[in-house]
Amino acid sequence: MKRKYILLPLAIAMVAPLAASAAQREIISPDGRIVVTVADENGTPTYSVKYDGKDFLLPSPLGMKTNIGDYTSGVTMSGKVNADKVTDSYSLPNIKKSKVDYQANRETITFEQNGKPVYDLEMEVSNNNVAFRYLLLPQGPTLCCVVDSEATGFVMPDGTTTFLCPQSGAMGGFARTSPSYETNYDLDAPMGSNGWGNGFTFPCLFKNGDDGWTLISETGIAGDYCGSHLANKQGSEYVIAYSMPEELNGFGSTGAAIPLPGYTPWRTITVGETLAPIVETTIPFDLVTPLYEPSKDYKYGKGSWSWIIKMDPSCNFEEQKKYIDFSATMGWDTVLVDALWDTQIGYEGIEKLAEYGRSKGVDLYLWYNSNGSWNDAPQGPRDIMSDIVTRRKAMKWMQKNGIRGIKVDFFGGDKQQTMQLYHDILADANDYGILVIFHGCTLPRGWERMYPNYAASEAVLASENLHFSQDMCNAEAKNASTHTFIRNTVGSMDFGGSTLNKYYGADNAHGNKRMTSDVFALATAVLFQSPVQHFAMAPNNLEDAPVWAVDFMKNVPTTWDEIRFIDGYPGKYAVMARRSGDKWYIAGINAQEQPVEVEIVLPEGMPTTGLNLYSDTDKLEGSVKTVKADKKGKVKVRIPKNGGAVLTH
Ligand code: CA
């Protein structure tokens, strides 16, 4: 469905020229609770956001520097304003909610410098969301420009605390693969820090004292712009920062080259008194439209992968065959064959495996290195996805052999040419009917709707870190209850978790010890949203894990129709409900020392009797029992530290 714009009478009648000194306009959300004020005092345009009359963003700068002009000062409203009402209804099977009705009020305000229009500010305000972007305008015969930097800022009220993920430096970490959105969040931190010196990756969560929460992110990049992040300019002011010069081994530009007229990406601000509007927002998808038709009906679903427990040596023909059998026994769709298959299994071996999988109703995903010239990751196959000719040749081979999808890893940052590579891989893969997962990568920016064959991205410190580090195992519950409220709210998250092994080792007796319960593993299968899930379960779990846990994992959905925030706090605990078809799953986890007790009001449509409650004792002994709601339709659950709860029917 296309977004519809209804022009308001205001659009026809040009607003009377505004006074030269200062002007301001208010854009109000359909429910009247958000008021955005755009002003141009002293030739420095700003916007501010109030929610229920309370300050959520103080006057914050607008504008940008380009190679055809500095549009950060001496810029005023021209008096030309178009007002629209935007309505849209769309269905999307691969996000948190399958049917979305979107309504917003939009104003397009033209700004001028020295009497000439230089950019339009498009400000779109829906209930709980503010989104804006710039349309840079041609200057005489000049029909292209480079945007070097932005003044765009976000000035927080005093007393705001931050929940942010530091942007790592470039060309660091494993085989010089950073940045890839794989750092730990600092929770409840004061304002003023700039992370590790490079700012913070989107999405960025702020707590506005007792007034509520603010989530800032970015959407709508289709290879036509660099990815941005937030930098702390000073104190309470955060500004848009572009990709870092050191990314891509120092090659390529940090800014964006655009045609004129040309858009910058949408920046989004989601606000709420509670975390509910942030958990439930669809704004990254509301603002974008599909870029092409799907070449086929893409099937999502779940599967297994050997690498997470058994690592590189398991990428061999016999082990992958065992995982195909395992997926078949679980009733799952796929097996993800991870790195090094090109040398350890070979192309003919993959063809045989794919054929064997087909006989069992299990399709393959294949791992690829994104390289390229941007890092030292030695894992193969290398130098295929980076080039249009080799990439399409490989995809043709995959199509012939019924390969379901690819997982492309180790990207080089957020420069425009890297964003172009994501775009090109997705578009090419659609030509061959292939789903795409990205790892070691940037945050997806509306891609679930823009690219019909996009499945998910990592862009998080994912399950591999549980294998690598006991500290990460110790902090698993804390991190899981963080991602639920931040990373996963704006895009599908390929975490690759829900292990039922006690240890991250092939024999399930050595390696880092899992500190979380089996019910916790079940709960994260519901809490973490991605339409394609490769769970970290292993064939031995058929013998050594509880039958009720294995049975749950056989049946847990990966696509959802509805979502509800119930309770929680980033890094402490998380409880939410998801609906798939007519079935609700309410899932919770707890990272705090003390058990958390939550009184759950059942969503309408959920039965009140014959409910299955998966829960833990304080010693993390899990079980499932049948419960019913009390007379008020409520069910009490108690979740101990590192434990979980799932209520379903
Ligand atoms: Ca990774």
XYZ file of C-alpha atoms and ligand atoms in Angstrom:
650
model
C 0.000 0.000 0.000
C 1.150 3.495 -0.776
C 1.250 6.248 1.774
C -1.548 8.701 1.095
C -1.244 12.421 1.520
C -4.302 14.586 1.918
C -3.504 18.183 1.285
C -5.041 20.521 3.790
C -6.430 23.890 2.675
C -3.306 25.457 4.101
C -1.328 23.878 1.323
C -3.263 25.741 -1.286
C -3.117 29.094 0.394
C 0.458 30.106 0.910
C 0.971 31.325 4.399
C 1.563 35.056 4.513
C 5.267 35.911 4.459
C 6.645 35.670 7.934
C 8.317 38.485 9.768
C 12.025 38.672 9.010
C 13.074 38.504 12.655
C 11.675 35.202 13.830
C 8.861 32.854 13.004
C 7.563 29.674 14.431
C 5.210 26.863 13.536
C 3.583 24.182 15.608
C 2.897 20.672 14.352
C 0.635 18.618 16.603
C 0.106 14.857 16.706
C -3.347 13.460 15.773
C -4.091 12.800 19.472
C -2.953 16.300 20.395
C -0.373 15.081 22.918
C 2.832 15.922 20.996
C 3.568 19.505 20.034
C 6.595 20.177 17.850
C 7.642 23.801 17.543
C 9.875 24.829 14.655
C 11.486 28.273 14.939
C 14.151 30.310 13.143
C 15.323 32.812 15.701
C 18.541 34.647 14.701
C 18.698 32.672 11.455
C 19.379 29.458 13.340
C 16.466 27.061 12.805
C 15.461 24.863 15.729
C 12.723 22.454 16.726
C 11.487 21.364 20.120
C 9.198 18.586 21.309
C 6.661 18.667 24.116
C 4.582 15.657 25.169
C 1.547 16.285 27.378
C 2.914 19.788 27.907
C 6.236 18.513 29.231
C 9.589 19.204 27.581
C 11.022 16.134 25.845
C 13.417 17.975 23.534
C 14.470 21.562 24.200
C 15.070 23.831 21.178
C 17.493 21.746 19.115
C 19.449 22.812 16.033
C 18.530 22.049 12.418
C 20.545 22.409 9.227
C 23.596 21.045 7.467
C 26.856 21.955 5.763
C 27.197 21.007 2.103
C 29.767 21.648 -0.582
C 27.384 24.140 -2.169
C 26.563 26.064 0.985
C 26.612 26.229 4.751
C 22.959 25.943 5.775
C 23.536 26.052 9.514
C 23.155 29.821 9.972
C 21.580 32.761 8.187
C 18.653 30.478 7.380
C 15.032 31.503 7.913
C 11.543 30.220 7.131
C 10.460 31.448 3.721
C 6.777 31.542 4.587
C 5.997 28.628 2.275
C 4.397 25.833 4.258
C 2.452 22.790 3.085
C 0.353 20.892 5.569
C -0.715 17.293 4.927
C -2.494 14.570 6.743
C -0.740 11.281 6.087
C -2.668 8.027 6.314
C -1.439 4.576 5.515
C -2.560 1.015 6.150
C -0.159 -1.769 5.430
C 0.504 -5.413 6.184
C 3.976 -6.664 6.961
C 4.515 -10.224 8.171
C 8.120 -9.746 9.297
C 7.890 -7.023 11.973
C 6.403 -6.805 15.463
C 2.898 -6.210 14.147
C 1.299 -7.614 10.989
C -1.239 -4.874 10.281
C -0.466 -1.223 10.784
C -2.740 1.797 10.507
C -0.664 4.939 10.457
C -1.827 8.508 10.765
C 0.270 11.614 11.020
C 0.175 15.351 10.594
C 2.887 16.676 8.369
C 4.213 20.093 7.521
C 6.753 20.853 4.857
C 8.453 24.120 5.716
C 10.709 25.788 3.175
C 13.801 27.498 4.547
C 15.757 30.135 2.652
C 19.145 31.776 2.787
C 19.886 35.114 1.136
C 16.373 35.067 -0.313
C 16.779 31.680 -2.037
C 15.066 28.446 -0.915
C 17.757 26.005 0.260
C 15.892 23.153 1.897
C 12.452 21.920 2.892
C 12.048 20.521 6.386
C 9.491 17.702 6.372
C 8.176 17.289 9.895
C 5.771 14.390 10.397
C 4.115 13.903 13.781
C 2.137 10.782 14.651
C 0.935 9.648 18.063
C 4.106 9.101 20.120
C 6.450 9.725 17.163
C 8.161 12.720 15.626
C 9.986 12.178 12.336
C 11.779 14.653 10.141
C 14.064 14.869 7.166
C 15.400 17.531 4.857
C 14.845 17.898 1.137
C 17.831 19.801 -0.207
C 16.881 21.978 -3.153
C 18.709 22.653 -6.440
C 20.692 25.888 -6.603
C 20.456 27.313 -10.107
C 22.022 24.779 -12.478
C 23.498 22.748 -9.588
C 21.714 19.414 -9.421
C 23.920 17.494 -6.999
C 25.813 18.109 -3.796
C 27.774 16.482 -1.025
C 26.412 16.834 2.495
C 29.486 17.037 4.713
C 27.874 17.266 8.141
C 24.688 18.158 9.943
C 23.855 20.565 12.704
C 20.806 18.418 13.522
C 20.701 18.004 17.265
C 18.703 16.665 20.164
C 18.894 18.751 23.332
C 17.656 16.824 26.349
C 16.002 18.330 29.408
C 18.067 18.547 32.607
C 18.068 15.351 34.648
C 17.845 13.069 31.617
C 19.701 9.772 31.950
C 20.998 7.733 29.022
C 20.884 4.108 27.846
C 23.398 4.120 25.024
C 25.596 1.774 23.018
C 29.042 3.272 22.273
C 30.120 3.420 18.642
C 33.422 1.564 18.474
C 36.406 2.931 16.615
C 36.960 1.789 13.026
C 39.336 -0.981 11.883
C 39.554 -2.489 15.374
C 38.321 -5.637 17.066
C 38.414 -9.066 15.426
C 40.411 -8.886 12.178
C 39.793 -5.134 11.974
C 36.060 -5.598 11.419
C 34.646 -2.831 13.650
C 32.425 -0.860 13.840
C 29.579 -3.327 13.766
C 27.174 -2.240 16.500
C 28.639 -4.815 18.876
C 29.390 -3.028 22.135
C 27.795 -3.152 25.580
C 25.229 -0.548 26.582
C 25.857 1.875 29.418
C 22.611 1.966 31.374
C 21.219 4.803 33.505
C 24.317 6.860 32.741
C 24.429 10.638 33.088
C 24.579 12.858 29.999
C 27.817 14.423 28.842
C 29.933 11.438 27.869
C 30.706 10.718 24.214
C 31.041 6.959 24.698
C 34.452 5.739 23.601
C 35.023 9.043 21.806
C 32.932 8.202 18.746
C 29.416 8.726 20.054
C 26.642 6.161 20.145
C 24.895 3.874 17.691
C 21.179 4.026 16.997
C 18.716 3.477 18.517
C 19.493 5.739 21.489
C 17.288 5.616 24.582
C 16.915 8.449 27.090
C 14.916 8.661 30.325
C 13.454 12.085 30.848
C 13.360 12.070 34.656
C 9.921 10.933 35.793
C 8.230 12.327 32.687
C 8.961 9.418 30.383
C 11.220 7.970 27.718
C 12.660 9.101 24.380
C 14.082 6.842 21.669
C 16.035 8.397 18.802
C 16.800 6.491 15.629
C 17.091 6.698 11.858
C 15.234 5.068 8.982
C 14.865 4.998 5.227
C 18.422 4.581 3.935
C 18.578 2.670 0.672
C 22.228 2.937 -0.261
C 21.597 6.608 -1.005
C 23.153 8.025 2.157
C 25.695 7.222 4.855
C 24.473 5.803 8.143
C 24.527 8.222 11.044
C 24.991 7.912 14.762
C 24.699 10.306 17.706
C 27.601 12.233 19.175
C 27.547 14.160 22.420
C 28.453 17.742 21.516
C 28.393 19.026 25.073
C 26.368 18.427 28.210
C 22.797 17.682 27.188
C 23.234 18.253 23.436
C 23.533 15.259 21.115
C 24.082 15.763 17.397
C 23.917 13.687 14.226
C 27.373 12.361 13.318
C 28.224 10.752 9.995
C 30.403 7.726 9.338
C 34.003 7.892 10.551
C 36.926 8.556 8.145
C 38.829 5.439 9.319
C 36.009 3.077 8.253
C 36.628 0.941 5.119
C 40.362 1.056 5.817
C 40.232 4.826 5.469
C 38.845 4.656 1.954
C 35.716 6.497 0.850
C 33.946 9.587 2.119
C 32.227 10.215 5.432
C 29.359 12.345 4.116
C 26.668 11.748 1.549
C 26.507 12.491 -2.172
C 22.946 13.209 -3.274
C 21.075 14.477 -6.317
C 19.107 17.728 -6.015
C 16.390 17.827 -5.002
C 17.494 15.103 -2.590
C 16.496 13.785 0.785
C 18.426 13.116 3.936
C 17.268 10.033 5.928
C 14.371 10.267 8.353
C 15.342 10.813 11.974
C 12.774 9.523 14.419
C 11.957 10.446 17.999
C 9.566 8.171 19.851
C 8.255 9.465 23.172
C 6.069 8.054 25.908
C 5.239 8.214 29.564
C 6.138 4.494 29.739
C 8.227 2.247 27.510
C 5.075 0.966 25.766
C 5.166 3.402 22.804
C 8.838 2.536 22.241
C 8.356 -1.237 22.416
C 5.278 -1.025 20.194
C 6.333 1.657 17.680
C 6.285 0.901 13.959
C 7.773 4.268 12.952
C 10.854 2.810 11.172
C 8.446 1.112 8.756
C 5.685 3.738 8.645
C 7.964 6.228 6.897
C 9.216 3.997 4.070
C 7.735 2.086 1.149
C 8.754 -1.137 -0.645
C 11.529 -0.546 -3.170
C 10.665 -3.521 -5.367
C 8.233 -6.376 -5.727
C 9.188 -9.679 -4.115
C 10.278 -12.158 -6.789
C 8.527 -14.886 -4.829
C 6.595 -15.564 -1.671
C 9.396 -15.523 0.921
C 9.120 -18.034 3.745
C 10.441 -17.104 7.141
C 10.769 -19.613 9.967
C 13.213 -21.224 12.317
C 16.179 -23.509 12.172
C 19.394 -24.660 13.788
C 23.105 -23.850 13.343
C 26.025 -25.873 14.607
C 28.569 -23.057 14.777
C 27.265 -21.386 17.936
C 27.954 -24.440 20.121
C 30.520 -26.388 18.081
C 32.340 -23.614 16.188
C 34.457 -23.917 13.013
C 35.279 -27.658 13.190
C 31.546 -28.446 12.986
C 31.291 -26.933 9.530
C 31.711 -30.308 7.859
C 29.392 -32.471 5.788
C 28.550 -35.095 8.444
C 27.829 -32.596 11.214
C 25.648 -30.450 8.955
C 23.733 -33.584 7.957
C 23.105 -34.244 11.660
C 21.792 -30.708 12.041
C 19.485 -31.234 9.056
C 18.129 -34.308 10.834
C 17.858 -32.272 14.035
C 15.917 -29.462 12.336
C 13.654 -32.073 10.707
C 12.950 -33.686 14.096
C 12.155 -30.269 15.561
C 9.801 -29.528 12.650
C 12.000 -26.563 11.757
C 12.544 -25.151 8.268
C 16.245 -24.567 7.927
C 19.888 -25.116 8.825
C 22.371 -22.256 8.721
C 25.721 -23.489 7.411
C 28.197 -21.006 8.858
C 31.679 -19.848 7.801
C 34.307 -21.972 6.029
C 31.882 -24.238 4.166
C 33.612 -23.337 0.917
C 36.791 -25.149 1.992
C 35.495 -27.600 4.607
C 32.442 -28.851 2.686
C 32.956 -27.539 -0.825
C 30.436 -26.540 -3.463
C 29.600 -30.111 -4.466
C 29.194 -31.037 -0.819
C 26.745 -28.150 -0.350
C 24.774 -29.335 -3.399
C 24.497 -32.792 -1.823
C 23.583 -31.346 1.566
C 20.917 -29.153 -0.026
C 19.477 -32.195 -1.772
C 19.533 -34.200 1.452
C 17.890 -31.284 3.277
C 15.155 -31.110 0.648
C 14.357 -34.785 1.254
C 13.805 -33.867 4.921
C 11.938 -30.601 4.302
C 14.899 -28.534 5.510
C 16.446 -25.730 3.439
C 19.912 -24.228 3.847
C 21.187 -20.754 4.597
C 24.814 -20.158 3.591
C 27.297 -17.822 5.309
C 29.374 -15.374 3.241
C 32.095 -12.895 4.136
C 31.104 -9.464 2.793
C 34.685 -8.717 1.613
C 35.965 -6.781 -0.249
C 38.819 -4.666 0.742
C 37.733 -3.554 4.196
C 38.964 -5.998 6.813
C 41.191 -8.986 7.509
C 38.557 -11.595 8.412
C 40.002 -14.732 6.807
C 36.819 -16.823 6.820
C 35.558 -17.890 3.421
C 33.831 -17.618 1.129
C 35.458 -14.220 0.644
C 35.375 -11.662 -2.170
C 32.084 -12.855 -3.625
C 29.362 -10.663 -2.102
C 31.402 -7.500 -2.685
C 31.244 -7.728 -6.466
C 28.137 -7.676 -8.633
C 29.404 -10.288 -11.116
C 30.664 -12.892 -8.621
C 27.713 -12.227 -6.332
C 25.080 -12.827 -8.999
C 26.891 -15.908 -10.237
C 26.878 -17.337 -6.698
C 23.218 -16.442 -6.264
C 22.330 -18.179 -9.509
C 24.046 -21.316 -8.195
C 22.145 -20.973 -4.909
C 18.825 -20.592 -6.692
C 19.537 -23.721 -8.728
C 20.217 -25.650 -5.534
C 17.257 -24.319 -3.577
C 19.291 -22.378 -1.016
C 16.821 -20.451 1.175
C 19.012 -17.537 2.191
C 22.407 -16.026 2.915
C 24.040 -14.647 6.040
C 26.566 -12.016 5.003
C 29.064 -11.027 7.698
C 31.828 -8.517 8.483
C 30.749 -5.265 6.833
C 32.914 -2.178 6.936
C 30.865 0.486 8.728
C 28.307 3.102 7.756
C 29.878 4.933 4.808
C 27.558 5.561 1.883
C 29.336 2.987 -0.274
C 28.825 0.333 2.426
C 25.141 1.229 2.672
C 25.087 0.850 -1.118
C 26.512 -2.665 -0.759
C 23.662 -3.716 1.559
C 21.206 -2.294 -0.961
C 22.863 -4.050 -3.903
C 23.109 -7.440 -2.165
C 19.421 -7.270 -1.227
C 18.270 -6.229 -4.698
C 20.404 -8.890 -6.409
C 19.310 -11.590 -3.967
C 15.670 -10.828 -4.728
C 16.362 -11.544 -8.407
C 17.300 -15.077 -7.320
C 14.637 -15.505 -4.637
C 17.088 -15.447 -1.723
C 16.446 -14.119 1.792
C 19.214 -12.056 3.379
C 20.550 -11.882 6.931
C 23.348 -9.450 7.774
C 25.917 -9.946 10.535
C 28.804 -7.817 11.719
C 26.762 -5.006 10.314
C 24.897 -1.760 10.679
C 21.408 -1.288 12.106
C 18.637 -1.975 9.551
C 16.848 1.258 8.736
C 13.314 0.400 7.690
C 14.566 -2.496 5.551
C 11.849 -4.954 6.612
C 9.413 -2.904 4.521
C 11.772 -1.538 1.888
C 13.280 -4.875 0.823
C 10.828 -7.815 0.691
C 13.666 -10.373 0.921
C 15.375 -8.758 3.926
C 15.209 -11.092 6.932
C 17.224 -9.694 9.838
C 20.457 -8.148 11.061
C 22.742 -8.808 13.983
C 23.851 -5.274 15.003
C 24.020 -6.387 18.622
C 26.446 -8.245 20.888
C 24.768 -11.511 19.940
C 24.927 -15.139 21.114
C 28.477 -15.742 19.841
C 29.680 -13.648 22.790
C 28.072 -16.127 25.194
C 30.317 -18.766 23.643
C 33.380 -16.519 23.842
C 33.023 -14.986 27.312
C 31.851 -16.111 30.745
C 31.309 -12.440 31.624
C 28.778 -12.224 28.806
C 27.085 -15.386 30.146
C 26.959 -13.777 33.585
C 25.373 -10.659 32.075
C 23.042 -12.474 29.663
C 19.823 -11.576 31.504
C 20.874 -7.939 31.879
C 21.690 -7.645 28.189
C 18.559 -9.486 27.048
C 16.360 -7.150 29.068
C 18.208 -4.231 27.479
C 17.853 -5.300 23.823
C 14.130 -5.820 24.296
C 13.697 -2.104 25.002
C 16.299 -0.639 22.662
C 17.925 -2.493 19.748
C 15.015 -4.756 18.884
C 12.392 -1.986 18.985
C 13.460 -0.580 15.599
C 14.327 -3.688 13.610
C 14.557 -7.454 13.438
C 17.416 -8.723 15.595
C 19.255 -11.918 14.656
C 20.528 -12.917 18.079
C 20.867 -16.675 17.493
C 20.122 -17.613 21.086
C 17.782 -19.784 23.167
C 20.331 -22.488 23.840
C 19.298 -25.366 26.089
C 22.902 -26.564 26.474
C 24.316 -26.083 29.951
C 27.733 -25.251 28.492
C 28.871 -23.576 25.285
C 30.882 -26.596 24.195
C 30.393 -29.520 21.826
C 30.228 -32.046 24.707
C 27.905 -29.855 26.802
C 30.305 -30.325 29.735
C 33.066 -27.797 29.006
C 33.209 -24.191 27.916
C 31.428 -21.163 29.317
C 28.522 -21.981 31.571
C 25.057 -20.740 30.814
C 23.759 -18.905 33.892
C 20.185 -18.478 32.706
C 17.373 -21.005 33.033
C 15.690 -23.143 30.403
C 12.532 -21.047 30.794
C 14.676 -17.957 30.165
C 15.703 -19.540 26.836
C 12.040 -20.051 25.945
C 11.156 -16.500 26.982
C 13.850 -14.929 24.795
C 12.537 -16.899 21.800
C 9.387 -14.794 22.271
C 10.999 -11.535 23.424
C 13.561 -11.327 20.591
C 11.856 -10.540 17.325
C 13.179 -11.724 14.001
C 11.085 -13.456 11.320
C 13.965 -15.872 10.762
C 15.487 -17.483 13.853
C 18.374 -19.906 14.009
C 18.288 -21.078 17.593
C 21.413 -22.176 19.472
C 19.977 -25.580 20.311
C 21.998 -28.727 19.554
C 20.933 -32.288 18.617
C 21.944 -33.492 22.106
C 19.140 -31.331 23.542
C 16.693 -33.984 22.308
C 18.188 -36.213 25.035
C 19.487 -33.824 27.688
C 16.955 -30.962 27.791
C 13.490 -31.100 29.370
C 10.833 -32.416 27.005
C 8.530 -29.454 27.751
C 11.289 -27.034 26.732
C 12.086 -28.884 23.503
C 8.379 -29.109 22.654
C 7.952 -25.375 23.239
C 10.853 -24.598 20.907
C 9.351 -26.846 18.222
C 6.251 -24.705 18.121
C 7.257 -21.148 19.017
C 6.310 -18.726 16.212
C 8.831 -16.433 14.544
C 6.310 -14.062 12.983
C 3.860 -12.046 15.036
C 0.624 -10.153 14.611
C 0.663 -7.950 17.673
C 2.857 -6.759 20.528
C 2.161 -5.345 24.000
C 4.590 -3.931 26.496
C 3.648 -5.191 29.951
C 6.400 -4.259 32.365
C 10.130 -3.854 32.722
C 13.143 -1.592 32.843
C 16.204 -1.723 30.580
C 18.845 -4.008 32.045
C 16.621 -5.099 34.952
C 13.656 -7.101 33.684
C 11.354 -7.313 30.689
C 7.816 -8.602 30.268
C 5.856 -8.344 27.040
C 3.131 -10.088 25.097
C 3.129 -11.150 21.475
C 0.260 -12.593 19.478
C 0.611 -14.994 16.565
C -2.734 -15.798 14.966
C -5.138 -16.206 17.886
C -2.452 -17.316 20.281
C -0.853 -15.014 22.830
C 2.565 -15.567 24.345
C 3.456 -13.500 27.391
C 7.152 -13.742 28.154
C 9.317 -12.317 30.909
C 12.915 -12.434 32.112
C 14.673 -10.983 35.142
C 18.278 -9.841 35.685
C 17.866 -8.439 39.201
C 19.106 -10.112 42.378
C 15.609 -10.239 43.824
C 12.824 -12.153 42.092
C 10.367 -9.900 40.284
C 6.638 -10.435 40.725
C 4.414 -9.202 37.941
C 0.649 -9.159 37.923
C -0.231 -9.680 34.287
C -3.510 -8.358 32.935
C -4.305 -10.776 30.122
C -4.757 -9.164 26.713
C -8.309 -9.281 25.380
C -8.948 -12.424 23.398
C -6.638 -14.541 25.547
C -8.449 -17.364 27.363
C -8.520 -17.106 31.155
C -8.445 -20.836 31.887
C -6.311 -23.738 30.723
C -3.256 -21.497 30.458
C 0.225 -23.016 30.296
C 2.669 -21.269 32.598
C 6.355 -22.060 32.142
C 8.176 -20.804 35.231
C 11.203 -21.280 37.467
C 11.758 -21.959 41.132
C 14.260 -19.656 42.820
C 16.858 -22.364 42.067
C 15.989 -22.027 38.367
C 14.279 -25.408 38.154
C 11.793 -25.013 35.354
C 8.433 -26.630 34.811
C 5.149 -26.106 33.035
C 1.808 -26.163 34.767
C -1.770 -25.326 33.955
C -3.093 -22.138 35.555
C -6.092 -19.851 35.277
C -6.577 -16.150 35.698
C -8.104 -14.704 38.863
C -11.525 -13.052 38.832
C -10.018 -9.811 37.560
C -8.456 -11.609 34.592
C -4.960 -11.411 36.053
C -2.184 -13.971 36.438
C 0.674 -13.457 38.871
C 4.130 -14.608 37.815
C 7.334 -14.629 39.808
C 10.632 -14.549 37.936
C 13.897 -15.183 39.814
C 17.270 -13.740 38.769
C 18.392 -15.281 35.444
C 15.012 -16.989 35.185
C 12.047 -16.593 32.914
C 8.316 -17.028 32.579
C 6.106 -17.743 29.594
C 2.336 -17.764 29.710
C 0.503 -19.133 26.700
C -2.477 -21.286 25.746
Ca 29.006 -10.726 15.083
